[in-house]
mmCIF file of C-alpha atoms in Angstrom:
data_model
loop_
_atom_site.group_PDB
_atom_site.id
_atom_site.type_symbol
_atom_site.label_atom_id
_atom_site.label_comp_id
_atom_site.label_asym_id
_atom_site.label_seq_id
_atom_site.Cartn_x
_atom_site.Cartn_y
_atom_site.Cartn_z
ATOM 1 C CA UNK A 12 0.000 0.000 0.000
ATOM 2 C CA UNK A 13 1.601 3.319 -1.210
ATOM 3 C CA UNK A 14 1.171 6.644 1.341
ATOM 4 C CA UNK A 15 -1.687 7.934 -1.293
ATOM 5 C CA UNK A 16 -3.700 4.760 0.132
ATOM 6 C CA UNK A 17 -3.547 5.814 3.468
ATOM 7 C CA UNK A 18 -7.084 7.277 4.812
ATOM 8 C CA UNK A 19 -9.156 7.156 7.825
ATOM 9 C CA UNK A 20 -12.194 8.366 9.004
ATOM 10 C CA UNK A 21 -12.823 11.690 10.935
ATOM 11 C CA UNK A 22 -15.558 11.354 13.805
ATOM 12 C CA UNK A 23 -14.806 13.938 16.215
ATOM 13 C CA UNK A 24 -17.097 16.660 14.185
ATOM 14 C CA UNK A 25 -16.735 19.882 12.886
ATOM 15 C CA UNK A 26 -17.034 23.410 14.509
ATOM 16 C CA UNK A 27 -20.117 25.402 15.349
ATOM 17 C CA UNK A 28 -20.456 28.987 16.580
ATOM 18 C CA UNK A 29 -22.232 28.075 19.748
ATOM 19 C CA UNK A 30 -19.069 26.364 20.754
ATOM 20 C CA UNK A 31 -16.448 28.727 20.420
ATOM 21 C CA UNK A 32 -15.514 31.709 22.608
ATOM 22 C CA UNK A 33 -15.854 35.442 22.029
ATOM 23 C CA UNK A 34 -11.951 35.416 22.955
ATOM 24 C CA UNK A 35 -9.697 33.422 20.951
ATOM 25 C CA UNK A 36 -6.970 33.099 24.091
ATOM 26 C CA UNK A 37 -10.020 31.498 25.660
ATOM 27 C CA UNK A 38 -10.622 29.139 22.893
ATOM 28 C CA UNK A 39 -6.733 27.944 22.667
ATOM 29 C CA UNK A 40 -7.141 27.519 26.386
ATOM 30 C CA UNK A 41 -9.939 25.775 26.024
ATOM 31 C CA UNK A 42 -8.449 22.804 23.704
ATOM 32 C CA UNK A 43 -4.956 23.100 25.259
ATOM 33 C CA UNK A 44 -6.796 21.870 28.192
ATOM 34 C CA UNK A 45 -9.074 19.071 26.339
ATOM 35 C CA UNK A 46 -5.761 17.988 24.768
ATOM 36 C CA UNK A 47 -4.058 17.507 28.434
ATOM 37 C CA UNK A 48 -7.360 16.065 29.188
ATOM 38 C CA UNK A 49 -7.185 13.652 26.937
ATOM 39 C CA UNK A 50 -3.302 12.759 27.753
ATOM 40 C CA UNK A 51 -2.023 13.405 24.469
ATOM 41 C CA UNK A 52 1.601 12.920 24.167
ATOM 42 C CA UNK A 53 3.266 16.374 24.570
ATOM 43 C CA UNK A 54 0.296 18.638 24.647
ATOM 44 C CA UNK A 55 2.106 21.352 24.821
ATOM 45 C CA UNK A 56 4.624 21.011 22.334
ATOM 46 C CA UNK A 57 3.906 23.355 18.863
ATOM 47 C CA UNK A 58 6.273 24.022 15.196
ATOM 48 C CA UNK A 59 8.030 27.141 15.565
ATOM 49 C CA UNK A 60 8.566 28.749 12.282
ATOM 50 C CA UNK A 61 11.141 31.318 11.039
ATOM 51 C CA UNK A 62 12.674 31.850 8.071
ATOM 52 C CA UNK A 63 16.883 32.683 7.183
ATOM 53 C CA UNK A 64 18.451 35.816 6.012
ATOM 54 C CA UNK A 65 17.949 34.380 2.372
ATOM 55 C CA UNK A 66 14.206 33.910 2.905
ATOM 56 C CA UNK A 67 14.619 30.051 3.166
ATOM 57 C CA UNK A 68 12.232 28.330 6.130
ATOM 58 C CA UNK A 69 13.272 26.093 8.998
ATOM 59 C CA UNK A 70 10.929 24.586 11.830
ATOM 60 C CA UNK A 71 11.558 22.530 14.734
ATOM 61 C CA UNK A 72 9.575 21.631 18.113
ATOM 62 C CA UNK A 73 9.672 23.682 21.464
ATOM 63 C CA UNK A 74 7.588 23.262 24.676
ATOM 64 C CA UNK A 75 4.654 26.040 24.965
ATOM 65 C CA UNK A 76 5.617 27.389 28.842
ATOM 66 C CA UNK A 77 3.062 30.292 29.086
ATOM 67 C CA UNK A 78 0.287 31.499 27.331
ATOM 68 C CA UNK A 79 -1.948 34.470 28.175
ATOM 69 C CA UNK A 80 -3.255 37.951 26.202
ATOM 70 C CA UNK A 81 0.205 39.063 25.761
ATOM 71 C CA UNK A 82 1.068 35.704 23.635
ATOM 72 C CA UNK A 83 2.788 32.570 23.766
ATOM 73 C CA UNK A 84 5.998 32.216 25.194
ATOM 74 C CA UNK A 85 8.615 29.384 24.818
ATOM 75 C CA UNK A 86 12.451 29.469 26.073
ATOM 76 C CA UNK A 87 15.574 28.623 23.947
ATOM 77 C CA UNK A 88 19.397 28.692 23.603
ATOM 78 C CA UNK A 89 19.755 32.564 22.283
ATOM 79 C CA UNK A 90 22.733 31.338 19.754
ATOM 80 C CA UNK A 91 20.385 28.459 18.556
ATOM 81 C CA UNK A 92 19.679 28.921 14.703
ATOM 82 C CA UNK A 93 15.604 30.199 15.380
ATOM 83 C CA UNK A 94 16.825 32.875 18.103
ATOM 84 C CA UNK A 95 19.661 34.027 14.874
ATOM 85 C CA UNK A 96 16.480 34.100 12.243
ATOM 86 C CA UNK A 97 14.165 36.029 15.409
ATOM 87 C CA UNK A 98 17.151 38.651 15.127
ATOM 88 C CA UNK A 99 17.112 38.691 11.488
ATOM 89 C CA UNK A 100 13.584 38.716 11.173
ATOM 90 C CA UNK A 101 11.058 38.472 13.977
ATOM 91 C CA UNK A 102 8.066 37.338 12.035
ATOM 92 C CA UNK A 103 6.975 33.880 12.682
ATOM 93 C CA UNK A 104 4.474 31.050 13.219
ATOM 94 C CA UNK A 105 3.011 28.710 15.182
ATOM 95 C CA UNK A 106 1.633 25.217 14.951
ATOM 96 C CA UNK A 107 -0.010 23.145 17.395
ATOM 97 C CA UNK A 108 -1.086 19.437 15.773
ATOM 98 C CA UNK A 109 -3.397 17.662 18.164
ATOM 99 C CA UNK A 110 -4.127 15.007 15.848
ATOM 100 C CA UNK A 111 -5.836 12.481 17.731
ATOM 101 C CA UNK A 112 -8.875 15.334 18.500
ATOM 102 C CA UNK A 113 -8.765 15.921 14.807
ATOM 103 C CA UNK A 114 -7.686 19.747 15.835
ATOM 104 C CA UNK A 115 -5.123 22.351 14.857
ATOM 105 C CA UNK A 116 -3.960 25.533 15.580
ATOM 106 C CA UNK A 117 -1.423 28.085 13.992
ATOM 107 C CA UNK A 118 -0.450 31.016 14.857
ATOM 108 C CA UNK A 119 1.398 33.723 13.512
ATOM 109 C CA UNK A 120 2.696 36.885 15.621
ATOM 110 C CA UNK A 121 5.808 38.750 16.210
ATOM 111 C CA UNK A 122 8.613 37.642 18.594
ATOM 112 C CA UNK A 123 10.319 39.760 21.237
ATOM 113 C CA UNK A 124 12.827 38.945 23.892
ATOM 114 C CA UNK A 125 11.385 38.404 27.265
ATOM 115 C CA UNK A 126 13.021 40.134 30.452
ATOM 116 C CA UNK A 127 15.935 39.370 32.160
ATOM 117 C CA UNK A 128 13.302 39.034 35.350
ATOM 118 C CA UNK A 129 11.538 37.034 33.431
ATOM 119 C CA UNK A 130 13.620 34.763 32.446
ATOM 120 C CA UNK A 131 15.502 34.569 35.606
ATOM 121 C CA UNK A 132 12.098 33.809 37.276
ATOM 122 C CA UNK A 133 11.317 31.058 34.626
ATOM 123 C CA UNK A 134 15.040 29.516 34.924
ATOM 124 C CA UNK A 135 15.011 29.304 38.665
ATOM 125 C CA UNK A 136 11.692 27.476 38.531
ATOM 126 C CA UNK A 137 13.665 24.677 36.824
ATOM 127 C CA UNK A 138 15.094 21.668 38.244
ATOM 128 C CA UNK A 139 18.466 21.607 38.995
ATOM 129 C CA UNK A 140 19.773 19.626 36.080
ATOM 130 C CA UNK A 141 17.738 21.382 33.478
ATOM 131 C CA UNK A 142 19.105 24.691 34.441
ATOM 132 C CA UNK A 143 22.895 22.697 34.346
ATOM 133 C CA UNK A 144 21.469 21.026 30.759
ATOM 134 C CA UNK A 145 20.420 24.807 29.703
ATOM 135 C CA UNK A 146 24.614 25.887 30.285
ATOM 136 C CA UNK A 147 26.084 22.721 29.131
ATOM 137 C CA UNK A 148 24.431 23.415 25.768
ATOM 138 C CA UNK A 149 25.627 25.133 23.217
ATOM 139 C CA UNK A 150 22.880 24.461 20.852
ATOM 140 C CA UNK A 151 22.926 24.779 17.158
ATOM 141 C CA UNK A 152 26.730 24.534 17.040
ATOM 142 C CA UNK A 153 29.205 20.971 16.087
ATOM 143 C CA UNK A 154 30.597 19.232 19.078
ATOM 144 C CA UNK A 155 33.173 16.649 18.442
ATOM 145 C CA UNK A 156 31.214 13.918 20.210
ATOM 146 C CA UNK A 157 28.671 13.013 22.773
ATOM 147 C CA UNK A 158 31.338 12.452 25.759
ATOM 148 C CA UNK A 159 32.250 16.549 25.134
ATOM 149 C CA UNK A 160 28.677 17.578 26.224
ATOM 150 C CA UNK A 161 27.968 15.036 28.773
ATOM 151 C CA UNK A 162 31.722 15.867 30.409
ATOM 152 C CA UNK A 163 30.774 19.547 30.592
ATOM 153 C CA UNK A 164 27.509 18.650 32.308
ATOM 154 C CA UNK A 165 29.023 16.435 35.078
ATOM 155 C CA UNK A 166 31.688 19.597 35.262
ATOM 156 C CA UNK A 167 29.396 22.005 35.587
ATOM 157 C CA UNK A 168 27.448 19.570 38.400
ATOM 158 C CA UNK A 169 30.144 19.597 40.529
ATOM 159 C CA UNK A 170 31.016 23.337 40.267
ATOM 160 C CA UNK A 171 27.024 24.202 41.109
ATOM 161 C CA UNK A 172 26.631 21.291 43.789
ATOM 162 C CA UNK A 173 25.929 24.007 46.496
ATOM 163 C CA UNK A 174 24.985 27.424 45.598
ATOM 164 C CA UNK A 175 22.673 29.140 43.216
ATOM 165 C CA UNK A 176 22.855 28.450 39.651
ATOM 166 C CA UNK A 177 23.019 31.959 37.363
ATOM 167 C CA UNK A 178 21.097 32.460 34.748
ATOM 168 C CA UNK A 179 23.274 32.495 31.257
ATOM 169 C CA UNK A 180 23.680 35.186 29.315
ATOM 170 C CA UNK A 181 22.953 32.733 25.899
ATOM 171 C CA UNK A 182 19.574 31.518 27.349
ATOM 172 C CA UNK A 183 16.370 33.198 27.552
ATOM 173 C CA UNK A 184 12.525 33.671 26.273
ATOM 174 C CA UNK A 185 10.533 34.946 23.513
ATOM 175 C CA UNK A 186 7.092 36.176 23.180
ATOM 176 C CA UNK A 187 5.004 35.003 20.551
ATOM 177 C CA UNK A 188 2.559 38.319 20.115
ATOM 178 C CA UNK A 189 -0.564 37.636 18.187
ATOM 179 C CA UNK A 190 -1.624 38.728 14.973
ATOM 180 C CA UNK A 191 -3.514 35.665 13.783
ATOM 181 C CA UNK A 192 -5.033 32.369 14.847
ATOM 182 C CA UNK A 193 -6.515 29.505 12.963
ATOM 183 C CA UNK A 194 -8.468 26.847 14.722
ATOM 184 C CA UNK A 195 -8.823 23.690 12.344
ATOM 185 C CA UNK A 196 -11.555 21.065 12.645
ATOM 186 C CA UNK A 197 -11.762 18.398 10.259
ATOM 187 C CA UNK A 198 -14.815 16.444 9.475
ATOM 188 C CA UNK A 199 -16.669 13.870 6.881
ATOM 189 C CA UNK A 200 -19.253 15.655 4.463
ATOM 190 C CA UNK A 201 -20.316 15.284 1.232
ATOM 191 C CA UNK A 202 -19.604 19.071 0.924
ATOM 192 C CA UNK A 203 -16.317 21.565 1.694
ATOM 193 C CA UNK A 204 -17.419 23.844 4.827
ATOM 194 C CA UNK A 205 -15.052 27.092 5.692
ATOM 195 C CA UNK A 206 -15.635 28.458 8.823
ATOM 196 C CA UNK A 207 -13.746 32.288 8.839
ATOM 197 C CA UNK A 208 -13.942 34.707 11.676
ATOM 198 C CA UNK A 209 -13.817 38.235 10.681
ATOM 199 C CA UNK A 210 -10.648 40.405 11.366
ATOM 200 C CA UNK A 211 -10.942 41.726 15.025
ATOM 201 C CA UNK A 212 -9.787 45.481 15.342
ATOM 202 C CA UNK A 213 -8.598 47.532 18.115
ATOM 203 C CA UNK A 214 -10.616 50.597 18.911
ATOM 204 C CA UNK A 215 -8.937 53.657 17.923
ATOM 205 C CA UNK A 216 -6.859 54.818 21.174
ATOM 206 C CA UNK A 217 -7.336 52.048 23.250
ATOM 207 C CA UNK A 218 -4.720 49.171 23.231
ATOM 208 C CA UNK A 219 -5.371 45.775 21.330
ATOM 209 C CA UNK A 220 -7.794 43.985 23.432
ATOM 210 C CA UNK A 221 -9.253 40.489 21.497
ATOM 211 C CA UNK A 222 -12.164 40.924 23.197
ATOM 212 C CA UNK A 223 -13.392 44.414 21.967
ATOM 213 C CA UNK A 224 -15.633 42.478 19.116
ATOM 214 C CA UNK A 225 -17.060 39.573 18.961
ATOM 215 C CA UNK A 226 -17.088 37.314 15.924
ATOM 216 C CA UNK A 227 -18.593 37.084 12.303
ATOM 217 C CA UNK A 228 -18.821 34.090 11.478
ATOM 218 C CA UNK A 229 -19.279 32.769 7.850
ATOM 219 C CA UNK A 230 -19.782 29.517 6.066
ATOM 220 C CA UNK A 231 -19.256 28.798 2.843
ATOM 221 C CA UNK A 232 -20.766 25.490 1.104
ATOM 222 C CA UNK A 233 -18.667 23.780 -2.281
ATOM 223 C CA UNK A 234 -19.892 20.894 -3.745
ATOM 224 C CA UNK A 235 -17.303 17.954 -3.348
ATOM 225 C CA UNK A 236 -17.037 14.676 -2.771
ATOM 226 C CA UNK A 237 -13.651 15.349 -0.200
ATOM 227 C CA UNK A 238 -13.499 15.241 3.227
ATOM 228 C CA UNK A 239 -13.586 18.946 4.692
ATOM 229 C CA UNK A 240 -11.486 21.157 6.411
ATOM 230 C CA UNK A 241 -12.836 23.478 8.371
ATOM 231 C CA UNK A 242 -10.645 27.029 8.953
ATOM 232 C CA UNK A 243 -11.114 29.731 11.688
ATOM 233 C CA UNK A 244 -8.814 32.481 11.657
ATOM 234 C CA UNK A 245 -9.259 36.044 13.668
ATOM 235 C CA UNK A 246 -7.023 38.831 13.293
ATOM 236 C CA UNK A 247 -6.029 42.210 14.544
#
Protein backbone atom coordinates (compact mmCIF):
# COMPACT_ATOMS: atom_id res chain seq x y z
CA UNK A 1 0.00 0.00 0.00
CA UNK A 2 1.60 3.32 -1.21
CA UNK A 3 1.17 6.64 1.34
CA UNK A 4 -1.69 7.93 -1.29
CA UNK A 5 -3.70 4.76 0.13
CA UNK A 6 -3.55 5.81 3.47
CA UNK A 7 -7.08 7.28 4.81
CA UNK A 8 -9.16 7.16 7.82
CA UNK A 9 -12.19 8.37 9.00
CA UNK A 10 -12.82 11.69 10.93
CA UNK A 11 -15.56 11.35 13.80
CA UNK A 12 -14.81 13.94 16.21
CA UNK A 13 -17.10 16.66 14.19
CA UNK A 14 -16.74 19.88 12.89
CA UNK A 15 -17.03 23.41 14.51
CA UNK A 16 -20.12 25.40 15.35
CA UNK A 17 -20.46 28.99 16.58
CA UNK A 18 -22.23 28.07 19.75
CA UNK A 19 -19.07 26.36 20.75
CA UNK A 20 -16.45 28.73 20.42
CA UNK A 21 -15.51 31.71 22.61
CA UNK A 22 -15.85 35.44 22.03
CA UNK A 23 -11.95 35.42 22.96
CA UNK A 24 -9.70 33.42 20.95
CA UNK A 25 -6.97 33.10 24.09
CA UNK A 26 -10.02 31.50 25.66
CA UNK A 27 -10.62 29.14 22.89
CA UNK A 28 -6.73 27.94 22.67
CA UNK A 29 -7.14 27.52 26.39
CA UNK A 30 -9.94 25.77 26.02
CA UNK A 31 -8.45 22.80 23.70
CA UNK A 32 -4.96 23.10 25.26
CA UNK A 33 -6.80 21.87 28.19
CA UNK A 34 -9.07 19.07 26.34
CA UNK A 35 -5.76 17.99 24.77
CA UNK A 36 -4.06 17.51 28.43
CA UNK A 37 -7.36 16.07 29.19
CA UNK A 38 -7.18 13.65 26.94
CA UNK A 39 -3.30 12.76 27.75
CA UNK A 40 -2.02 13.41 24.47
CA UNK A 41 1.60 12.92 24.17
CA UNK A 42 3.27 16.37 24.57
CA UNK A 43 0.30 18.64 24.65
CA UNK A 44 2.11 21.35 24.82
CA UNK A 45 4.62 21.01 22.33
CA UNK A 46 3.91 23.35 18.86
CA UNK A 47 6.27 24.02 15.20
CA UNK A 48 8.03 27.14 15.56
CA UNK A 49 8.57 28.75 12.28
CA UNK A 50 11.14 31.32 11.04
CA UNK A 51 12.67 31.85 8.07
CA UNK A 52 16.88 32.68 7.18
CA UNK A 53 18.45 35.82 6.01
CA UNK A 54 17.95 34.38 2.37
CA UNK A 55 14.21 33.91 2.91
CA UNK A 56 14.62 30.05 3.17
CA UNK A 57 12.23 28.33 6.13
CA UNK A 58 13.27 26.09 9.00
CA UNK A 59 10.93 24.59 11.83
CA UNK A 60 11.56 22.53 14.73
CA UNK A 61 9.57 21.63 18.11
CA UNK A 62 9.67 23.68 21.46
CA UNK A 63 7.59 23.26 24.68
CA UNK A 64 4.65 26.04 24.96
CA UNK A 65 5.62 27.39 28.84
CA UNK A 66 3.06 30.29 29.09
CA UNK A 67 0.29 31.50 27.33
CA UNK A 68 -1.95 34.47 28.18
CA UNK A 69 -3.25 37.95 26.20
CA UNK A 70 0.21 39.06 25.76
CA UNK A 71 1.07 35.70 23.63
CA UNK A 72 2.79 32.57 23.77
CA UNK A 73 6.00 32.22 25.19
CA UNK A 74 8.61 29.38 24.82
CA UNK A 75 12.45 29.47 26.07
CA UNK A 76 15.57 28.62 23.95
CA UNK A 77 19.40 28.69 23.60
CA UNK A 78 19.75 32.56 22.28
CA UNK A 79 22.73 31.34 19.75
CA UNK A 80 20.38 28.46 18.56
CA UNK A 81 19.68 28.92 14.70
CA UNK A 82 15.60 30.20 15.38
CA UNK A 83 16.83 32.87 18.10
CA UNK A 84 19.66 34.03 14.87
CA UNK A 85 16.48 34.10 12.24
CA UNK A 86 14.17 36.03 15.41
CA UNK A 87 17.15 38.65 15.13
CA UNK A 88 17.11 38.69 11.49
CA UNK A 89 13.58 38.72 11.17
CA UNK A 90 11.06 38.47 13.98
CA UNK A 91 8.07 37.34 12.04
CA UNK A 92 6.97 33.88 12.68
CA UNK A 93 4.47 31.05 13.22
CA UNK A 94 3.01 28.71 15.18
CA UNK A 95 1.63 25.22 14.95
CA UNK A 96 -0.01 23.15 17.40
CA UNK A 97 -1.09 19.44 15.77
CA UNK A 98 -3.40 17.66 18.16
CA UNK A 99 -4.13 15.01 15.85
CA UNK A 100 -5.84 12.48 17.73
CA UNK A 101 -8.87 15.33 18.50
CA UNK A 102 -8.76 15.92 14.81
CA UNK A 103 -7.69 19.75 15.83
CA UNK A 104 -5.12 22.35 14.86
CA UNK A 105 -3.96 25.53 15.58
CA UNK A 106 -1.42 28.08 13.99
CA UNK A 107 -0.45 31.02 14.86
CA UNK A 108 1.40 33.72 13.51
CA UNK A 109 2.70 36.89 15.62
CA UNK A 110 5.81 38.75 16.21
CA UNK A 111 8.61 37.64 18.59
CA UNK A 112 10.32 39.76 21.24
CA UNK A 113 12.83 38.94 23.89
CA UNK A 114 11.39 38.40 27.26
CA UNK A 115 13.02 40.13 30.45
CA UNK A 116 15.93 39.37 32.16
CA UNK A 117 13.30 39.03 35.35
CA UNK A 118 11.54 37.03 33.43
CA UNK A 119 13.62 34.76 32.45
CA UNK A 120 15.50 34.57 35.61
CA UNK A 121 12.10 33.81 37.28
CA UNK A 122 11.32 31.06 34.63
CA UNK A 123 15.04 29.52 34.92
CA UNK A 124 15.01 29.30 38.67
CA UNK A 125 11.69 27.48 38.53
CA UNK A 126 13.67 24.68 36.82
CA UNK A 127 15.09 21.67 38.24
CA UNK A 128 18.47 21.61 39.00
CA UNK A 129 19.77 19.63 36.08
CA UNK A 130 17.74 21.38 33.48
CA UNK A 131 19.10 24.69 34.44
CA UNK A 132 22.89 22.70 34.35
CA UNK A 133 21.47 21.03 30.76
CA UNK A 134 20.42 24.81 29.70
CA UNK A 135 24.61 25.89 30.28
CA UNK A 136 26.08 22.72 29.13
CA UNK A 137 24.43 23.42 25.77
CA UNK A 138 25.63 25.13 23.22
CA UNK A 139 22.88 24.46 20.85
CA UNK A 140 22.93 24.78 17.16
CA UNK A 141 26.73 24.53 17.04
CA UNK A 142 29.21 20.97 16.09
CA UNK A 143 30.60 19.23 19.08
CA UNK A 144 33.17 16.65 18.44
CA UNK A 145 31.21 13.92 20.21
CA UNK A 146 28.67 13.01 22.77
CA UNK A 147 31.34 12.45 25.76
CA UNK A 148 32.25 16.55 25.13
CA UNK A 149 28.68 17.58 26.22
CA UNK A 150 27.97 15.04 28.77
CA UNK A 151 31.72 15.87 30.41
CA UNK A 152 30.77 19.55 30.59
CA UNK A 153 27.51 18.65 32.31
CA UNK A 154 29.02 16.44 35.08
CA UNK A 155 31.69 19.60 35.26
CA UNK A 156 29.40 22.00 35.59
CA UNK A 157 27.45 19.57 38.40
CA UNK A 158 30.14 19.60 40.53
CA UNK A 159 31.02 23.34 40.27
CA UNK A 160 27.02 24.20 41.11
CA UNK A 161 26.63 21.29 43.79
CA UNK A 162 25.93 24.01 46.50
CA UNK A 163 24.99 27.42 45.60
CA UNK A 164 22.67 29.14 43.22
CA UNK A 165 22.85 28.45 39.65
CA UNK A 166 23.02 31.96 37.36
CA UNK A 167 21.10 32.46 34.75
CA UNK A 168 23.27 32.50 31.26
CA UNK A 169 23.68 35.19 29.32
CA UNK A 170 22.95 32.73 25.90
CA UNK A 171 19.57 31.52 27.35
CA UNK A 172 16.37 33.20 27.55
CA UNK A 173 12.53 33.67 26.27
CA UNK A 174 10.53 34.95 23.51
CA UNK A 175 7.09 36.18 23.18
CA UNK A 176 5.00 35.00 20.55
CA UNK A 177 2.56 38.32 20.11
CA UNK A 178 -0.56 37.64 18.19
CA UNK A 179 -1.62 38.73 14.97
CA UNK A 180 -3.51 35.66 13.78
CA UNK A 181 -5.03 32.37 14.85
CA UNK A 182 -6.52 29.51 12.96
CA UNK A 183 -8.47 26.85 14.72
CA UNK A 184 -8.82 23.69 12.34
CA UNK A 185 -11.56 21.07 12.65
CA UNK A 186 -11.76 18.40 10.26
CA UNK A 187 -14.81 16.44 9.47
CA UNK A 188 -16.67 13.87 6.88
CA UNK A 189 -19.25 15.66 4.46
CA UNK A 190 -20.32 15.28 1.23
CA UNK A 191 -19.60 19.07 0.92
CA UNK A 192 -16.32 21.56 1.69
CA UNK A 193 -17.42 23.84 4.83
CA UNK A 194 -15.05 27.09 5.69
CA UNK A 195 -15.63 28.46 8.82
CA UNK A 196 -13.75 32.29 8.84
CA UNK A 197 -13.94 34.71 11.68
CA UNK A 198 -13.82 38.23 10.68
CA UNK A 199 -10.65 40.40 11.37
CA UNK A 200 -10.94 41.73 15.02
CA UNK A 201 -9.79 45.48 15.34
CA UNK A 202 -8.60 47.53 18.11
CA UNK A 203 -10.62 50.60 18.91
CA UNK A 204 -8.94 53.66 17.92
CA UNK A 205 -6.86 54.82 21.17
CA UNK A 206 -7.34 52.05 23.25
CA UNK A 207 -4.72 49.17 23.23
CA UNK A 208 -5.37 45.77 21.33
CA UNK A 209 -7.79 43.98 23.43
CA UNK A 210 -9.25 40.49 21.50
CA UNK A 211 -12.16 40.92 23.20
CA UNK A 212 -13.39 44.41 21.97
CA UNK A 213 -15.63 42.48 19.12
CA UNK A 214 -17.06 39.57 18.96
CA UNK A 215 -17.09 37.31 15.92
CA UNK A 216 -18.59 37.08 12.30
CA UNK A 217 -18.82 34.09 11.48
CA UNK A 218 -19.28 32.77 7.85
CA UNK A 219 -19.78 29.52 6.07
CA UNK A 220 -19.26 28.80 2.84
CA UNK A 221 -20.77 25.49 1.10
CA UNK A 222 -18.67 23.78 -2.28
CA UNK A 223 -19.89 20.89 -3.74
CA UNK A 224 -17.30 17.95 -3.35
CA UNK A 225 -17.04 14.68 -2.77
CA UNK A 226 -13.65 15.35 -0.20
CA UNK A 227 -13.50 15.24 3.23
CA UNK A 228 -13.59 18.95 4.69
CA UNK A 229 -11.49 21.16 6.41
CA UNK A 230 -12.84 23.48 8.37
CA UNK A 231 -10.64 27.03 8.95
CA UNK A 232 -11.11 29.73 11.69
CA UNK A 233 -8.81 32.48 11.66
CA UNK A 234 -9.26 36.04 13.67
CA UNK A 235 -7.02 38.83 13.29
CA UNK A 236 -6.03 42.21 14.54
Amino acid sequence: MGIEDIRREYSKGGLRRKDLEDDPIDQFNKWLAQAVEAKLSDPTAMTVATVDENGMPFQRIVLLKSVDENGFVFYTNLGSRKAQHIEHNNKVSLHFPWHTLERQVHITGVAEKLTAVENMKYFTSRPKESQLAAIASKQSSRISARGVLEGKFLELKQKFAKGEIPVPTFWGGYRIRLSRLNFGRVANTDCMTVSCLAKMEPVIGMQKDWRRNRYLVFRIYLSCGFRSFFYIFASI
